[in-house]
Coordinates of C-alpha atoms in Angstrom, one line a residue:
X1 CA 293.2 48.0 94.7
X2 CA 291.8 45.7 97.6
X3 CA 288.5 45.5 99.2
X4 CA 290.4 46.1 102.1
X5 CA 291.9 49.2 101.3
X6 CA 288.4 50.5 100.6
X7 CA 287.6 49.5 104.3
X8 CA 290.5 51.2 105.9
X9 CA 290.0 53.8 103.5
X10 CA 286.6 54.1 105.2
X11 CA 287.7 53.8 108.8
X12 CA 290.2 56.7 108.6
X13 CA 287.4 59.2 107.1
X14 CA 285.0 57.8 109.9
X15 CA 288.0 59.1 112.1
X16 CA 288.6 62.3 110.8
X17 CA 285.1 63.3 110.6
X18 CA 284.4 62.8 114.0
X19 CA 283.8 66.1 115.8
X20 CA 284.1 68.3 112.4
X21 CA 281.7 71.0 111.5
X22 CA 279.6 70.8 107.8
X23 CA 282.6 72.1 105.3
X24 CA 281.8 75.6 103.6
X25 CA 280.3 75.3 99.8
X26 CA 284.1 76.1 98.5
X27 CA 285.7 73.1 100.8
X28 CA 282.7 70.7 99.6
X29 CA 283.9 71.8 95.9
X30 CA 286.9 70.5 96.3
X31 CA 285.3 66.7 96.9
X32 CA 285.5 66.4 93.0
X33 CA 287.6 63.1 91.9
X34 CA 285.0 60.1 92.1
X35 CA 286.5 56.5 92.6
X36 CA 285.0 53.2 91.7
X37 CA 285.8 50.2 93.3
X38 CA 284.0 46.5 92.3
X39 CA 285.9 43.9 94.3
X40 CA 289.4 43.9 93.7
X41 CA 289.5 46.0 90.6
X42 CA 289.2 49.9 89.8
X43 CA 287.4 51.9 87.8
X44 CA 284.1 50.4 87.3
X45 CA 282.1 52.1 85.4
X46 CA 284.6 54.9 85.5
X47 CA 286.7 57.5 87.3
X48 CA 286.2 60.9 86.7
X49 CA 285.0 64.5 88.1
X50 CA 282.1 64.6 90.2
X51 CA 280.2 67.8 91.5
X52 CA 279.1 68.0 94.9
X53 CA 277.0 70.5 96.4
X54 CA 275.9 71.2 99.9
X55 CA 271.9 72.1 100.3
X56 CA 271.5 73.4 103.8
X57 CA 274.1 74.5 107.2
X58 CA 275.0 73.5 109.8
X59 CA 276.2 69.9 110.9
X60 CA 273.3 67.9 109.2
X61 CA 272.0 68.4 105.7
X62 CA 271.8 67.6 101.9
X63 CA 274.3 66.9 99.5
X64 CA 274.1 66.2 95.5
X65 CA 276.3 64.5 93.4
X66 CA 276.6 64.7 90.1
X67 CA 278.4 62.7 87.5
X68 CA 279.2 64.3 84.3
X69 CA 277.3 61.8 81.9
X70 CA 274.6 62.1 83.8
X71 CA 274.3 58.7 84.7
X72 CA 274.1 59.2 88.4
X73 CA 272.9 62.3 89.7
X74 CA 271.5 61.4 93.3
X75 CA 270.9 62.7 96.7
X76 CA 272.4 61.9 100.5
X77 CA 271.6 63.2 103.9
X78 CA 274.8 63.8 105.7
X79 CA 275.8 64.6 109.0
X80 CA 279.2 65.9 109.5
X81 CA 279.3 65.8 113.4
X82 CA 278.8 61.8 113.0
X83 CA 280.8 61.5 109.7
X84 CA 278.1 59.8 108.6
X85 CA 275.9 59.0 105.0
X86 CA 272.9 57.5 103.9
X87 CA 271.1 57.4 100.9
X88 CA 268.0 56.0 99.6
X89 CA 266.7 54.6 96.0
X90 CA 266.0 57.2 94.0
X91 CA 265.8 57.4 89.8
X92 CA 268.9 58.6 88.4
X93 CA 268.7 58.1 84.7
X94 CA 267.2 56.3 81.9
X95 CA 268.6 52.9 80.0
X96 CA 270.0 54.4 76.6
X97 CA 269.6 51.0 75.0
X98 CA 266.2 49.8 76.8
X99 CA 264.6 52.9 78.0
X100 CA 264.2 51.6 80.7
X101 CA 264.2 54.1 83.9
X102 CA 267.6 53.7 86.0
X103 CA 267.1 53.7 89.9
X104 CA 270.3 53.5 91.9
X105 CA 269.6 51.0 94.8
X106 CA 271.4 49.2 97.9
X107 CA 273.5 46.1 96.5
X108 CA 271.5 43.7 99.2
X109 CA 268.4 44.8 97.4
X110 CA 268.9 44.6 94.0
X111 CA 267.0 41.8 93.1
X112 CA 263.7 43.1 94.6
X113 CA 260.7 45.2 92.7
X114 CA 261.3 48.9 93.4
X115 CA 257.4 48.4 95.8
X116 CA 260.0 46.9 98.0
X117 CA 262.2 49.1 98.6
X118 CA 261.1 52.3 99.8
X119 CA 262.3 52.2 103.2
X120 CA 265.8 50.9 102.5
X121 CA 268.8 53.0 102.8
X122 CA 272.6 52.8 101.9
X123 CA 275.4 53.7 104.1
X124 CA 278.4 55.6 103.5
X125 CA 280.9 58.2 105.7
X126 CA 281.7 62.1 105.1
X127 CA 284.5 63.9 106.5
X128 CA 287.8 65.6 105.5
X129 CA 289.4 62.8 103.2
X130 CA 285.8 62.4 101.6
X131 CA 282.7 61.1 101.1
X132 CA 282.0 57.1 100.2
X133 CA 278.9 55.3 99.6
X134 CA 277.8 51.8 98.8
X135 CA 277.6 49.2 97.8
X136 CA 275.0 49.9 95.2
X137 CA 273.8 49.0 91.5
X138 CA 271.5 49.9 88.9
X139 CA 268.0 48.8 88.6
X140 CA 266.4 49.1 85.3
X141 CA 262.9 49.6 86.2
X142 CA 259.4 50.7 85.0
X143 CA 258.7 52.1 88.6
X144 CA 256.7 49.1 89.5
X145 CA 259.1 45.9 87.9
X146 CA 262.8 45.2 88.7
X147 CA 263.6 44.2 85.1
X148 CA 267.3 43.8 85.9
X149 CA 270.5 45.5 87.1
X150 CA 272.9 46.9 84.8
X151 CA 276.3 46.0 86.3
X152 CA 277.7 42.6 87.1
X153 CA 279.0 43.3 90.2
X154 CA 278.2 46.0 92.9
X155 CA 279.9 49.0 93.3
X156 CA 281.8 50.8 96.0
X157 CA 282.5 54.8 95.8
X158 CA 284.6 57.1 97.1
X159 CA 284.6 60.8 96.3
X160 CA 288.0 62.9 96.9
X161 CA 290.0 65.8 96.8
X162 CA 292.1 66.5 94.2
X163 CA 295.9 66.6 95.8
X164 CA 297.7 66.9 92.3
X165 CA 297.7 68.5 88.8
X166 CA 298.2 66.8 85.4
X167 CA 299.3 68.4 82.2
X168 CA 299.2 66.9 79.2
X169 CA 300.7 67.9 75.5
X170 CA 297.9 66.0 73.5
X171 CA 298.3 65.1 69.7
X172 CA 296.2 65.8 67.8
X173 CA 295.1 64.3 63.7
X174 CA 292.8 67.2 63.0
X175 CA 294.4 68.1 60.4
X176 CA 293.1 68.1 56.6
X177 CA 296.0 65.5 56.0
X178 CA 294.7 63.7 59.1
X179 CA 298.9 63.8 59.9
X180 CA 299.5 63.4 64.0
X181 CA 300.8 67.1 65.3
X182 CA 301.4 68.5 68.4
X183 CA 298.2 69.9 70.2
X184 CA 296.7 71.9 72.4
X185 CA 298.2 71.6 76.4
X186 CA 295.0 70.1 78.8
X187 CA 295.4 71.0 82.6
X188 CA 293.0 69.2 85.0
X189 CA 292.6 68.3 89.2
X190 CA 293.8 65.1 89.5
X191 CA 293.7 62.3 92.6
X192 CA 297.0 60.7 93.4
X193 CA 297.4 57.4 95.7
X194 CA 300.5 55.8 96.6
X195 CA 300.5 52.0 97.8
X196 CA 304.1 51.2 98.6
X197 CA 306.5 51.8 95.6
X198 CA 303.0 51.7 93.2
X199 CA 301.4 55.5 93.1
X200 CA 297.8 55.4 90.9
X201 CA 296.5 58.5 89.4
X202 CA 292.7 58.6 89.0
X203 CA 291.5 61.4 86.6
X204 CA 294.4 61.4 84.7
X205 CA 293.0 62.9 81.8
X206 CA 289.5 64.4 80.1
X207 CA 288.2 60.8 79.8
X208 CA 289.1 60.1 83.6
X209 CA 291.6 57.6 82.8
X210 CA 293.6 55.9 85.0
X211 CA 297.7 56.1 85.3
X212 CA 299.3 53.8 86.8
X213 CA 303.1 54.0 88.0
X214 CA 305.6 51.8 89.5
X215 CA 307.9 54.1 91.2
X216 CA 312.4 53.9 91.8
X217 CA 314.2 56.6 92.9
X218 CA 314.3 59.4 90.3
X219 CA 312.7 57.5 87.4
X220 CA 309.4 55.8 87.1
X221 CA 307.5 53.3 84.8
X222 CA 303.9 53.1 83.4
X223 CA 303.3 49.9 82.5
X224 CA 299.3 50.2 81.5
X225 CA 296.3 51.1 83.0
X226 CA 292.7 49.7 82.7
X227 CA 290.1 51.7 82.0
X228 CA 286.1 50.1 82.1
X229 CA 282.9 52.2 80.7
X230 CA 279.8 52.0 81.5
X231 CA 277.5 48.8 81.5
X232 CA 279.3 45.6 81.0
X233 CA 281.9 47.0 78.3
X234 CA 284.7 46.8 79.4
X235 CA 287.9 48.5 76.9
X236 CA 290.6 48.1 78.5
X237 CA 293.5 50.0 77.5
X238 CA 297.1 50.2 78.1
X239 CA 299.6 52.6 78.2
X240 CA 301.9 52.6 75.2
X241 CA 305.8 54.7 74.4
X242 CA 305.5 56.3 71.0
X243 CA 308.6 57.1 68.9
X244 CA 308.5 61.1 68.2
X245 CA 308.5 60.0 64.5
X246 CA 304.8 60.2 64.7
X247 CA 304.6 64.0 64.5
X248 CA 303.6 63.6 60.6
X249 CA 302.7 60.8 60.2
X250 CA 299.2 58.6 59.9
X251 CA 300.1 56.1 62.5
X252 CA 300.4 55.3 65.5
X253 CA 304.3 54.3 65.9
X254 CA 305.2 52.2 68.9
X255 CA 308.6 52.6 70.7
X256 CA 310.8 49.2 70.9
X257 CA 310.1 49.1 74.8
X258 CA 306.2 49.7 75.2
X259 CA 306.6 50.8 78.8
X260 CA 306.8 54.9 79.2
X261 CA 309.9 55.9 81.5
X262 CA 309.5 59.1 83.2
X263 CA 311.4 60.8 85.8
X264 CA 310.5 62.1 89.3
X265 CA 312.1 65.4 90.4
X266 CA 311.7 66.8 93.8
X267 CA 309.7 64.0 95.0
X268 CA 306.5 65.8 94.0
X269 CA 306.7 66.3 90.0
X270 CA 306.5 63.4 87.6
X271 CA 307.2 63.7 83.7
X272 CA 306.5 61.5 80.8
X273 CA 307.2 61.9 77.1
X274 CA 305.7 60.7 73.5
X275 CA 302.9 57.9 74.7
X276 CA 299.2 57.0 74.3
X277 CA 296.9 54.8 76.0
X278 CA 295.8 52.1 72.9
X279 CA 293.0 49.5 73.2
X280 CA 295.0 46.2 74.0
X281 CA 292.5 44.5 71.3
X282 CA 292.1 46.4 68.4
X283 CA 293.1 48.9 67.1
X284 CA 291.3 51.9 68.6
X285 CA 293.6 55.1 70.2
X286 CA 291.7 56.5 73.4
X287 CA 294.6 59.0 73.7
X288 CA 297.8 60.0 72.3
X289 CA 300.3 62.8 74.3
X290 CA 303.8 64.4 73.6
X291 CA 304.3 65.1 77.6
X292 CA 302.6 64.8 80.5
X293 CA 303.5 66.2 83.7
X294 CA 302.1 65.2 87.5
X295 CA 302.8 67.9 89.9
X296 CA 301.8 66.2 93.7
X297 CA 300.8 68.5 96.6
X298 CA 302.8 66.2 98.7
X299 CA 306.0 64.5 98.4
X300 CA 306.2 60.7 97.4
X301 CA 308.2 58.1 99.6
X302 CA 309.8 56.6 97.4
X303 CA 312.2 53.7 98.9
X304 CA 314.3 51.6 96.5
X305 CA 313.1 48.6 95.1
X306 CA 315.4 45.3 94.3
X307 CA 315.9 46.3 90.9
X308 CA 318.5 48.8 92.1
X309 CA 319.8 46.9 94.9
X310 CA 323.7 46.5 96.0
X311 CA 325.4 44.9 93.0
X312 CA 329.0 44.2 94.8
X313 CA 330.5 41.6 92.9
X314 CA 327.5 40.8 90.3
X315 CA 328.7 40.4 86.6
X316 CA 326.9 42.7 84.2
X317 CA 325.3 40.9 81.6
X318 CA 323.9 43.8 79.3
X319 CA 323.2 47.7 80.0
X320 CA 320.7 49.6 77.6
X321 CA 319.6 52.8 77.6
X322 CA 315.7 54.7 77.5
X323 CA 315.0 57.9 76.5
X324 CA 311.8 59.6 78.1
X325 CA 309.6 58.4 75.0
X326 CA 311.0 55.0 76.2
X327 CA 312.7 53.9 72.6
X328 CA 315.7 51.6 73.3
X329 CA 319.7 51.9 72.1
X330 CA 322.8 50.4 73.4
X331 CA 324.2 53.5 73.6
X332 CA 323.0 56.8 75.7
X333 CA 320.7 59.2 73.8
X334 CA 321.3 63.1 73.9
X335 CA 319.8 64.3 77.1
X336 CA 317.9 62.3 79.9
X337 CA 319.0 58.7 79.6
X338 CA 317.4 55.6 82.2
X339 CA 320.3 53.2 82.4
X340 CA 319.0 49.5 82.7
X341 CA 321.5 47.1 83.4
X342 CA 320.6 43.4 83.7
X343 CA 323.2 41.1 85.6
X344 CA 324.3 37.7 84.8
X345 CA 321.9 36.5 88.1
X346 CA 318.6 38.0 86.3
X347 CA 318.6 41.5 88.8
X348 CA 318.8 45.0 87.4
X349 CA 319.5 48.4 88.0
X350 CA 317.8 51.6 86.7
X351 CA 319.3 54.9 86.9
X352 CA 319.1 58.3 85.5
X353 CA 321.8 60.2 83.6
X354 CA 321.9 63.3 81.7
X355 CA 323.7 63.5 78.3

């Protein structure tokens, strides 16, 4: 995700908000799917639910927002008419390393004492497509002493709707054998965002994960997502097809192919079988599904890509087949099938059959 797309992002709610009355406190709910951005990458700290409440009517007011950790729980005056948001420092936390109190301040002023500070404000814009603010950090402070900011780069935030709905079959080792089973079924709001033939899903799950999906035709690949906590941590984690055979067993058990095929139906419903999203170093599980379905509000356009361009006259080289839990045979499994074939110039083509 570019800086750039932030901007435009930023325009087009400056746009929208122009003219528009304060939303009701049941709209305003709906602003719940917070958005990181630090430069050109995503989720930084984190993406995940936010609350936001609506303190007074009419066109000009007070708005909270809360994160669920805790971790930033601040204040902005808002004025709907002007689609327009500023904040200023304010506390917003303690350090749980340091102790350290946690003010959340513009990023052009994060190097100064907190004395210096009071009368600065940070911008942002509020309307229909959402709220953003920023950029900011975090000063660890003792009220009177900047003793440092605790992320490397400065942060950009947007705050959105949800326009889709994930469902996800989650396994589970809870049992006394500690065996994999199949657990319970999570549903949760979800945010999705398509970029050409690319569609992202922030929220994607109860750790506010993100999914990322490279789209063609009826069928679909998730080829990892990154995922950065808070501080300077950063896990990154990518998304992984399991063979069913782990129902039973005490390990995790990769698929041949790592990338999870899925299917689109209808343009607006996207499912995905056996797969987990595993720490690319180590060997730490963040989470581990039997299914996952997107259902969109809206349809995707979805144009083909060169992978299943015109083939007239190409010589095949190899054709393989992918289940939905991704595993790999020569020949078709028993149901859904994705049909890569590979020609003798280096192009494929992916398609979908039913067995």
């Amino acid at each position: 995700m570019k800086k750039s797309v932030l901007t435009l992002a930023a325009l087009a709610i400056t746009a929208m908000a122009a003219n528009a009355a304060a939303p009701t406190a049941a709209e305003l709910a709906k602003y719940n799917i917070r958005i990181d951005f630090i430069g050109d990458s995503i989720n930084y700290p984190t993406t995940g639910k936010t609350t936001v409440t609506y303190a007074t009517e009419g066109n000009t007011g007070t708005i909270n927002i809360a994160e669920p950790s805790g971790l930033v729980n601040l204040k902005a005056n808002v004025d709907w008419t002007a689609g327009t948001l500023t904040m200023a420092p304010q506390m917003c936390g303690m350090d749980e390393d340091t102790y350290d109190y946690l003010m959340i301040v513009p990023a052009a002023d994060k190097a100064k004492n907190p004395t210096e500070i009071y009368s600065s404000k940070m911008g942002g814009t509020a309307g229909e497509a959402g709220i953003t603010f920023g950029p900011w950090n975090l000063m660890r402070t003792d009220f009177s002493t900047n003793k440092g900011t605790v992320y490397a780069k400065d942060i950009n935030t947007r705050i959105v709707k949800a326009n889709a709905t994930v469902k996800l079959g989650r396994l589970t080792d809870d049992n006394d054998d500690y065996t994999y089973a199949k657990g319970e079924e999570l549903e949760m709001p979800a945010f999705a965002e398509q970029n050409g033939n690319r569609l992202t899903v922030y929220n994607f799950d109860e750790m506010g994960a993100c999914l990322v999906l490279d789209l063609n035709g009826t069928t679909c690949t998730a080829k990892g997502s990154e995922v950065v906590y808070r501080k300077n941590a950063r896990q990154t984690y990518t998304a992984v097809a399991l063979d069913p055979s782990i129902i039973g067993s005490e390990s995790v058990v990769r698929a041949n192919d790592p990338d999870v095929a899925g299917t689109i139906e209808g343009k607006k419903v996207i499912k995905l079988g056996y797969f987990g999203l595993l720490r690319t170093t180590g060997t730490a599980d963040r989470g581990l599904y039997y299914s996952a379905t997107i259902t969109l509000d809206n349809e995707l356009n979805i144009t083909t890509t060169g992978i299943s361009s015109t083939v007239a006259g190409k010589q095949v080289a190899s054709e393989m087949y992918y289940n939905l839990a991704g595993m790999a045979s020569a020949q078709p499994f028993s149901g859904v099938n994705v049909k890569v074939t590979t020609y003798t110039d280096g192009t494929k083509k992916a398609e979908k059959l039913v067995r």
